[in-house]
mmCIF file of C-alpha atoms in Angstrom:
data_model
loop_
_atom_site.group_PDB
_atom_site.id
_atom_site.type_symbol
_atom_site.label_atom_id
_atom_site.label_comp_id
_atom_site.label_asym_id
_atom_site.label_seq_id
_atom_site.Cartn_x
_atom_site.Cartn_y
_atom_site.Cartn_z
ATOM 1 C CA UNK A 1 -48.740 30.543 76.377
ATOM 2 C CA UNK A 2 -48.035 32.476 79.506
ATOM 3 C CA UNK A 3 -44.152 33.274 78.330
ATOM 4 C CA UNK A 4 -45.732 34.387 75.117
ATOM 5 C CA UNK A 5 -48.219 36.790 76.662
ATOM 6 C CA UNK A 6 -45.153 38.170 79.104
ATOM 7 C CA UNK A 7 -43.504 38.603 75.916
ATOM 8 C CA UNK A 8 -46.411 40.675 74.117
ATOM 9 C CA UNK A 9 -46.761 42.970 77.579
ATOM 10 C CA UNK A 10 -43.339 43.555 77.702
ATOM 11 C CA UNK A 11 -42.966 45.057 74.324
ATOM 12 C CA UNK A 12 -46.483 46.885 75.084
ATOM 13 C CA UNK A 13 -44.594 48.370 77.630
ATOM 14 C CA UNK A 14 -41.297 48.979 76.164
ATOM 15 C CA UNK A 15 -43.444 50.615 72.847
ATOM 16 C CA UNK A 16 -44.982 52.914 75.447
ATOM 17 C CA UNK A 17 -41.798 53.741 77.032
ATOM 18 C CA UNK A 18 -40.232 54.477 73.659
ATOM 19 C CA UNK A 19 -43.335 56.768 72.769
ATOM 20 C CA UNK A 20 -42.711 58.705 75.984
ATOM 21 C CA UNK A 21 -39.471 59.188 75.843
ATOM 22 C CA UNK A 22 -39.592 60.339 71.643
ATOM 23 C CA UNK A 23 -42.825 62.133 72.150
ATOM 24 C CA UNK A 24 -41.312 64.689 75.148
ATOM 25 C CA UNK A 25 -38.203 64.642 72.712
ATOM 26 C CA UNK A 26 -39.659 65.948 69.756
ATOM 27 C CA UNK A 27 -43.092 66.678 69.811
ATOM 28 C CA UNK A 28 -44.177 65.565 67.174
ATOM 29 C CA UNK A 29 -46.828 61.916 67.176
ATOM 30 C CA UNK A 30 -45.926 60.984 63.715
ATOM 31 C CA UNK A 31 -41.818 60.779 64.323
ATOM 32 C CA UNK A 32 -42.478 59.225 67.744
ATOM 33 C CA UNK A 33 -44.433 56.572 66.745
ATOM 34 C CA UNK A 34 -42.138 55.792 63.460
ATOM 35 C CA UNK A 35 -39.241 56.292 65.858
ATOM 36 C CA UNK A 36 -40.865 53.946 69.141
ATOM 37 C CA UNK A 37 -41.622 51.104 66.647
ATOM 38 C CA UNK A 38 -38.291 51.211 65.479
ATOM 39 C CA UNK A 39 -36.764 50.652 69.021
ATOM 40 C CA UNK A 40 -39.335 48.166 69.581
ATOM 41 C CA UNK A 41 -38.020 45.846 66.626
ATOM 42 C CA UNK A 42 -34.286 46.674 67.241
ATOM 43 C CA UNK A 43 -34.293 46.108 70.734
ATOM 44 C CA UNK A 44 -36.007 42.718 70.167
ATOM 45 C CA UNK A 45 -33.035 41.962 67.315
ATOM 46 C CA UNK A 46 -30.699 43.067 70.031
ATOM 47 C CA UNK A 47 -32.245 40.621 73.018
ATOM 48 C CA UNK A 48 -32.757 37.694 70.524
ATOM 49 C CA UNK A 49 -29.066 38.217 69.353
ATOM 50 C CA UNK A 50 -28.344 38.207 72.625
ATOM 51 C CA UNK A 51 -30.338 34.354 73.073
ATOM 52 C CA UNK A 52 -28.510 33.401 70.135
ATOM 53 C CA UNK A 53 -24.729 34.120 70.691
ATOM 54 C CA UNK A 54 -23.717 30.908 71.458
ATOM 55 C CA UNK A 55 -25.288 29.316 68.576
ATOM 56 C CA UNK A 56 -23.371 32.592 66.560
ATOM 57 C CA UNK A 57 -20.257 31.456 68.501
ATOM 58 C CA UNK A 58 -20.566 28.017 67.102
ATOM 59 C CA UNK A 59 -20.835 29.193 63.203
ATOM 60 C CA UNK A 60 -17.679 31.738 63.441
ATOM 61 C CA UNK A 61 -15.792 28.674 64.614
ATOM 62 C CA UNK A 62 -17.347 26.655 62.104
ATOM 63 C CA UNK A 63 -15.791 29.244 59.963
ATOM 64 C CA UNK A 64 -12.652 30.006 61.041
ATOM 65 C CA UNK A 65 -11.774 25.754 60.998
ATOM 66 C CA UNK A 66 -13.226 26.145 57.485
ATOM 67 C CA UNK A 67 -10.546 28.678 56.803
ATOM 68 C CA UNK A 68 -8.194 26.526 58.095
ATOM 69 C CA UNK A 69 -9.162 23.530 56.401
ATOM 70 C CA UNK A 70 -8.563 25.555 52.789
ATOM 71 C CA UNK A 71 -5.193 26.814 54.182
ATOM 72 C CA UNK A 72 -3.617 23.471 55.263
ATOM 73 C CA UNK A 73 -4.758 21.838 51.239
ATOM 74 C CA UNK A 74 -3.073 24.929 50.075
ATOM 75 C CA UNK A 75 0.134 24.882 52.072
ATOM 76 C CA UNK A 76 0.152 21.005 51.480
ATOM 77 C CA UNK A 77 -0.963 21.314 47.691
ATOM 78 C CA UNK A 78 -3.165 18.693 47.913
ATOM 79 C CA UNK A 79 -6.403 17.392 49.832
ATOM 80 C CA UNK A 80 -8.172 15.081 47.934
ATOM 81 C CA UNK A 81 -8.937 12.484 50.152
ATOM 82 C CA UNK A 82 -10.354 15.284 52.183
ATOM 83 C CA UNK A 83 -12.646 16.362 50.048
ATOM 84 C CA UNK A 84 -14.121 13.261 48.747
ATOM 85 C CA UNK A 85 -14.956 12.209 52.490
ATOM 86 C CA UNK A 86 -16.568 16.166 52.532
ATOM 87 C CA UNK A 87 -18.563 15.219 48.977
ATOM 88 C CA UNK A 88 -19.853 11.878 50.157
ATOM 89 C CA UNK A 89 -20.989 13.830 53.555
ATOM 90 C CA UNK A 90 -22.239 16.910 51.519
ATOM 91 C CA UNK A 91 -23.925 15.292 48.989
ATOM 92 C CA UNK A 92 -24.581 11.068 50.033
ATOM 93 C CA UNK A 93 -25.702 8.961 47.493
ATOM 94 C CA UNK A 94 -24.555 11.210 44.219
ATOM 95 C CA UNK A 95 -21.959 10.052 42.053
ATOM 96 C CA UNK A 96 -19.422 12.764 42.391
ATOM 97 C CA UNK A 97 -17.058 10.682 39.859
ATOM 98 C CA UNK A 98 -12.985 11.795 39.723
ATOM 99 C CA UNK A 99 -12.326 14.367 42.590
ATOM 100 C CA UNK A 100 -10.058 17.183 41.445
ATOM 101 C CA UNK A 101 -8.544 19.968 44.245
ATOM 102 C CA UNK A 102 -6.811 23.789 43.029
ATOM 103 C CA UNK A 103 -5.249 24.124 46.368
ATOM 104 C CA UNK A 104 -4.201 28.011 46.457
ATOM 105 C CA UNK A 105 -3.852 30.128 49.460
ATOM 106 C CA UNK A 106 -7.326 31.297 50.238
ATOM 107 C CA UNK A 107 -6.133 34.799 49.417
ATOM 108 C CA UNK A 108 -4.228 34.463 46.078
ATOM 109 C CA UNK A 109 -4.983 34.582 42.348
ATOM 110 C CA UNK A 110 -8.411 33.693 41.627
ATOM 111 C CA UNK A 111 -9.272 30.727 39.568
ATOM 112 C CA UNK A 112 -9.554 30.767 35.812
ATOM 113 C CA UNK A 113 -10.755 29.362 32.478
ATOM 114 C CA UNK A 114 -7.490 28.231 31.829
ATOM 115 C CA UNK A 115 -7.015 26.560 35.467
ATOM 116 C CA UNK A 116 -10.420 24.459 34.989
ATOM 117 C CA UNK A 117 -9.429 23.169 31.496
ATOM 118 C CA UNK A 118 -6.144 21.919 32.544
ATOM 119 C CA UNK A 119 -7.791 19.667 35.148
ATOM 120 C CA UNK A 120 -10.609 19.152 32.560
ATOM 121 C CA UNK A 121 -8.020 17.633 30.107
ATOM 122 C CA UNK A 122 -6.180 15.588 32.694
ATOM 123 C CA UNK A 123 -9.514 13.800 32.832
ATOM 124 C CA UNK A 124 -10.746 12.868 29.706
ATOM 125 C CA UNK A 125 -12.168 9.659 29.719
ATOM 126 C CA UNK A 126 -14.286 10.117 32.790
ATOM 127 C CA UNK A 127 -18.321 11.023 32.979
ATOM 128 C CA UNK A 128 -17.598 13.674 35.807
ATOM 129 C CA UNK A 129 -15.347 15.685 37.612
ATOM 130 C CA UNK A 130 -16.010 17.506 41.043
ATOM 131 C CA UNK A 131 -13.402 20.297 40.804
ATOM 132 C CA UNK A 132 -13.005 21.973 44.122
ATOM 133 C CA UNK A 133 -10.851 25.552 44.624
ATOM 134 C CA UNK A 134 -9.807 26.824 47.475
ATOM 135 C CA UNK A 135 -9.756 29.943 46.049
ATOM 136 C CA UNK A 136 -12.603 31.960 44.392
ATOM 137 C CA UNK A 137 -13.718 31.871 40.622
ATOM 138 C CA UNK A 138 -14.450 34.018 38.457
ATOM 139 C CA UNK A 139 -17.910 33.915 35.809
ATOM 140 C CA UNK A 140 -15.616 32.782 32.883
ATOM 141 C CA UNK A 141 -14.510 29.811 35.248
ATOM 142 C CA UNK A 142 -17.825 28.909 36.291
ATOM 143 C CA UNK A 143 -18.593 29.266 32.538
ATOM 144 C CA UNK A 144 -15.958 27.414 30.949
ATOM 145 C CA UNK A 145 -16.605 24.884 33.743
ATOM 146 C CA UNK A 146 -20.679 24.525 32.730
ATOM 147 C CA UNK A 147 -20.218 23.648 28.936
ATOM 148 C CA UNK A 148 -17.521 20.954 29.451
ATOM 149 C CA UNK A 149 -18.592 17.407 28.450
ATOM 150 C CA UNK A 150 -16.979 14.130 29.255
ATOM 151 C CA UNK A 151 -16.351 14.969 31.775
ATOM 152 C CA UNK A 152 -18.951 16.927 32.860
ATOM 153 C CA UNK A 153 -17.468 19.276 35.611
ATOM 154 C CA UNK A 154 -18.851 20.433 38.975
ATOM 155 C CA UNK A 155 -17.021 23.397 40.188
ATOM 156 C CA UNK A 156 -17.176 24.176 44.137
ATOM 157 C CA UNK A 157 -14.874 27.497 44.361
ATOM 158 C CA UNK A 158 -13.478 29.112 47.231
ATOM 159 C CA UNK A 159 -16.989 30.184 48.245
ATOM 160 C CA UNK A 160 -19.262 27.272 48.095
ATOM 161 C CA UNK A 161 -16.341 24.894 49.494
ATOM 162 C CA UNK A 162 -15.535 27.380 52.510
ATOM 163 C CA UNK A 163 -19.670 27.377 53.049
ATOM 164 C CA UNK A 164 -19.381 23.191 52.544
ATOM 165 C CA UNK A 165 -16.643 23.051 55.029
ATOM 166 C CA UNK A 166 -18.498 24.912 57.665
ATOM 167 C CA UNK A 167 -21.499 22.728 57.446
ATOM 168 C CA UNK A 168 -19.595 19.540 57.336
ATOM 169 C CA UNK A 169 -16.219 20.595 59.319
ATOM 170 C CA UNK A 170 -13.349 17.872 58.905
ATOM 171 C CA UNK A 171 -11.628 16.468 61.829
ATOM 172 C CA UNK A 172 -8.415 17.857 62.149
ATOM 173 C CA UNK A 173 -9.462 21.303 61.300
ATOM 174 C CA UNK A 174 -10.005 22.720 64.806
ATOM 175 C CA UNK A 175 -6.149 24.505 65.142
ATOM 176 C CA UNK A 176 -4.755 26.650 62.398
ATOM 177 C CA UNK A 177 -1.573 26.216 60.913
ATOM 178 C CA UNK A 178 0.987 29.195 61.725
ATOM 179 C CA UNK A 179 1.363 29.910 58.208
ATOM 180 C CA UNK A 180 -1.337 31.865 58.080
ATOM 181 C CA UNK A 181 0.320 34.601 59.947
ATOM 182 C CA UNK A 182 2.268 34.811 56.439
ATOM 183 C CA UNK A 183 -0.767 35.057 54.356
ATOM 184 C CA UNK A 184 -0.363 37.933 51.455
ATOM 185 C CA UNK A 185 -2.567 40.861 51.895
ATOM 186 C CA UNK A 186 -5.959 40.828 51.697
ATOM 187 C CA UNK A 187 -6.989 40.619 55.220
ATOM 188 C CA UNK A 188 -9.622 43.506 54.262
ATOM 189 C CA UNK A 189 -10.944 40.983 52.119
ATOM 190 C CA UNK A 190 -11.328 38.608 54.565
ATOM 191 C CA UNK A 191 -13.529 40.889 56.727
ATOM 192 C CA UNK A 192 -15.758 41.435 54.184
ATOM 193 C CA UNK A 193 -16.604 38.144 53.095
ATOM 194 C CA UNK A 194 -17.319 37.176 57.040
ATOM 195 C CA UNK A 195 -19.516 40.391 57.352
ATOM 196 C CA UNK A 196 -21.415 39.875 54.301
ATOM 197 C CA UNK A 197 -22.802 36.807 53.674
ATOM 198 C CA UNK A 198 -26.045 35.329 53.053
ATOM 199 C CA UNK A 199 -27.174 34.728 56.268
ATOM 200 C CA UNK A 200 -26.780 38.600 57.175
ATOM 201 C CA UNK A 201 -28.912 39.629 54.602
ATOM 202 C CA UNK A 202 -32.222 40.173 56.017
ATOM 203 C CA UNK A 203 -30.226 41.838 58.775
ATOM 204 C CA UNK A 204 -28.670 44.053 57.114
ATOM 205 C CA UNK A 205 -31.607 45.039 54.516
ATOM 206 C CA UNK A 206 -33.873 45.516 57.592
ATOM 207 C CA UNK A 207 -31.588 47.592 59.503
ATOM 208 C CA UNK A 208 -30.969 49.672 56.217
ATOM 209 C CA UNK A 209 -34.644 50.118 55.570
ATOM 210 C CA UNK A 210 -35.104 51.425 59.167
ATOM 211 C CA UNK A 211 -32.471 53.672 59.507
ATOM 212 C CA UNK A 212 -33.662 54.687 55.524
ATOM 213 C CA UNK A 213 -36.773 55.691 57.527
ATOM 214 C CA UNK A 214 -35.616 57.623 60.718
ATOM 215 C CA UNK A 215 -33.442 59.511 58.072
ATOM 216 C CA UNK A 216 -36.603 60.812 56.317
ATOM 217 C CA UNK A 217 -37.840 61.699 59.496
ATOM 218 C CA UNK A 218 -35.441 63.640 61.366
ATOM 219 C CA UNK A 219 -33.179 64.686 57.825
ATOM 220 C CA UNK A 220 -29.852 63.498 59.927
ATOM 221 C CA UNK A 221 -27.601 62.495 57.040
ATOM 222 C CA UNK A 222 -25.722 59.972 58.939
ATOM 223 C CA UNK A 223 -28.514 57.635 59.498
ATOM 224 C CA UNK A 224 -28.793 57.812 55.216
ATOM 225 C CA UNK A 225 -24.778 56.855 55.380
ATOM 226 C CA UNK A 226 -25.312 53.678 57.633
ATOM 227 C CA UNK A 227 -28.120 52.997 55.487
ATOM 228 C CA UNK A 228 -26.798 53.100 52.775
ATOM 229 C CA UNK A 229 -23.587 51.021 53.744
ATOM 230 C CA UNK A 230 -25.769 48.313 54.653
ATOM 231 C CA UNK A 231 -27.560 48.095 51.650
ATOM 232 C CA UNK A 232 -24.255 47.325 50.307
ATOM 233 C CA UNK A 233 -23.234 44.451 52.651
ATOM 234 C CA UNK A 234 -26.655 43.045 51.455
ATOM 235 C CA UNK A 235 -26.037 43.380 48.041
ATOM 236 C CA UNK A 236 -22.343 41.904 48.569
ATOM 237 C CA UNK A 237 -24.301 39.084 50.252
ATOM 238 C CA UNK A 238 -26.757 38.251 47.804
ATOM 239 C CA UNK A 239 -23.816 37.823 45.158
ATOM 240 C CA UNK A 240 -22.128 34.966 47.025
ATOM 241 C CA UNK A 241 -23.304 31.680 45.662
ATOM 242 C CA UNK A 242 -23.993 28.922 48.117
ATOM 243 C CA UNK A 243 -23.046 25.839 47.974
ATOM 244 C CA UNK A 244 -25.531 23.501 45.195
ATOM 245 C CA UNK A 245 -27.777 21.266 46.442
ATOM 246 C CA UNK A 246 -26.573 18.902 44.003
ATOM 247 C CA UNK A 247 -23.681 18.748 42.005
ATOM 248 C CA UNK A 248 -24.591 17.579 38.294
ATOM 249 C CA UNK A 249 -28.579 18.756 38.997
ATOM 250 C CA UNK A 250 -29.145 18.199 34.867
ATOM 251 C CA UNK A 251 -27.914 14.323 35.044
ATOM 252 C CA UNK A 252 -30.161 13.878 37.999
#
């Protein structure tokens, strides 16, 4: 209780400070306020990101040995036994049935219709397959993937495998091969993804609906440009699909 009531008189304090300060700036009651609670919030963003970076440490290396893990099943076409030790962790007690990997570098063509019925056909005869990609696929994959029957097919693409990896990180993962220094461009692709993602949503949509707000205040354009760049990276972020919480949710 007492840590919480420091924590309530600090930002009483800090509020007033802020008021001060915008107040003797410019005058005006309505854009100091607006602009005081504004520091308020981000400067408590900023001090709990602060409290949190090793924990923010710890994901970005979850990621990165993620990345890895796709690159080595891609450079040694294969890592199947992999990923049916990362199903039975990810998902313990479902039937994933045959296990099929797409190993691609992380970076190249994106999966297809045509790339999901091949490994459809190759097993006919089975209830269900749990195709994994390491690259990403596109709606007429995940399509084509949805209305197949016997097997039934579970498709974890570049996206949902890289965010499976990261929560359930295979030993062996921790270096990354050198071959990544040869990886074919995309790099700006890369950054992207690791900027926007779900988890930097809210972030970003609060940070845009600030700085959305101090531009209607004091009319500087460049706050609407920031603003409106984040909106993006939250709209980029609500696109990517996480991983299911089951694979065949219908048969369960």
């Amino acid at each position: 209780m007492a840590k919480r009531i420091d924590r309530i008189v600090l930002m009483a304090l800090g509020a007033f400070a802020f008021f001060s300060f915008y107040m003797g700036a410019y005058e005006n009651e309505w854009a100091a306020g607006i602009l005081a609670f504004l520091s308020v919030v981000l400067a408590r963003r900023f001090l709990q990101g602060c409290r949190w970076n090793g924990r923010r440490a710890k994901r970005n290396k979850a990621q990165k040995q993620a990345e890895a893990t796709l690159l080595r099943w891609a450079i040694e076409g294969d890592g199947v036994d992999e990923a049916r030790a990362l199903l039975k962790a990810a998902y313990p007690g479902e039937d994933c049935g045959a296990v099929a990997v797409v190993a691609r570098h992380p970076h190249g063509r994106p999966l297809d219709a045509e790339d999901v019925l091949d490994a459809w056909r190759k097993h006919r005869g089975e209830q269900r397959l749990t195709l994994l990609s390491t690259v990403p696929a596109g709606t007429e994959a995940m399509n084509t993937a949805a209305e197949r029957k016997h097997p039934s097919v579970a498709l974890l693409d570049g996206e949902r495998l890289r965010a499976l990896l990261a929560r359930f990180p295979i030993a062996g993962s921790e270096e990354e091969p050198r071959e990544q220094e040869q990886a074919p461009a995309g790099g700006g692709r890369k950054r992207i993804r690791v900027v926007a993602d779900r988890k930097s949503v809210p972030r970003h949509g609060l940070l845009s609906a600030m700085l959305l707000a101090m531009y209607f205040v004091l009319g500087n354009p460049l706050y609407l440009a920031v603003a409106l760049v984040l909106a993006m990276l939250a709209g980029i972020g609500l696109r990517k699909a996480a991983a299911p919480r089951r694979l065949f949710p219908e048969e369960g």
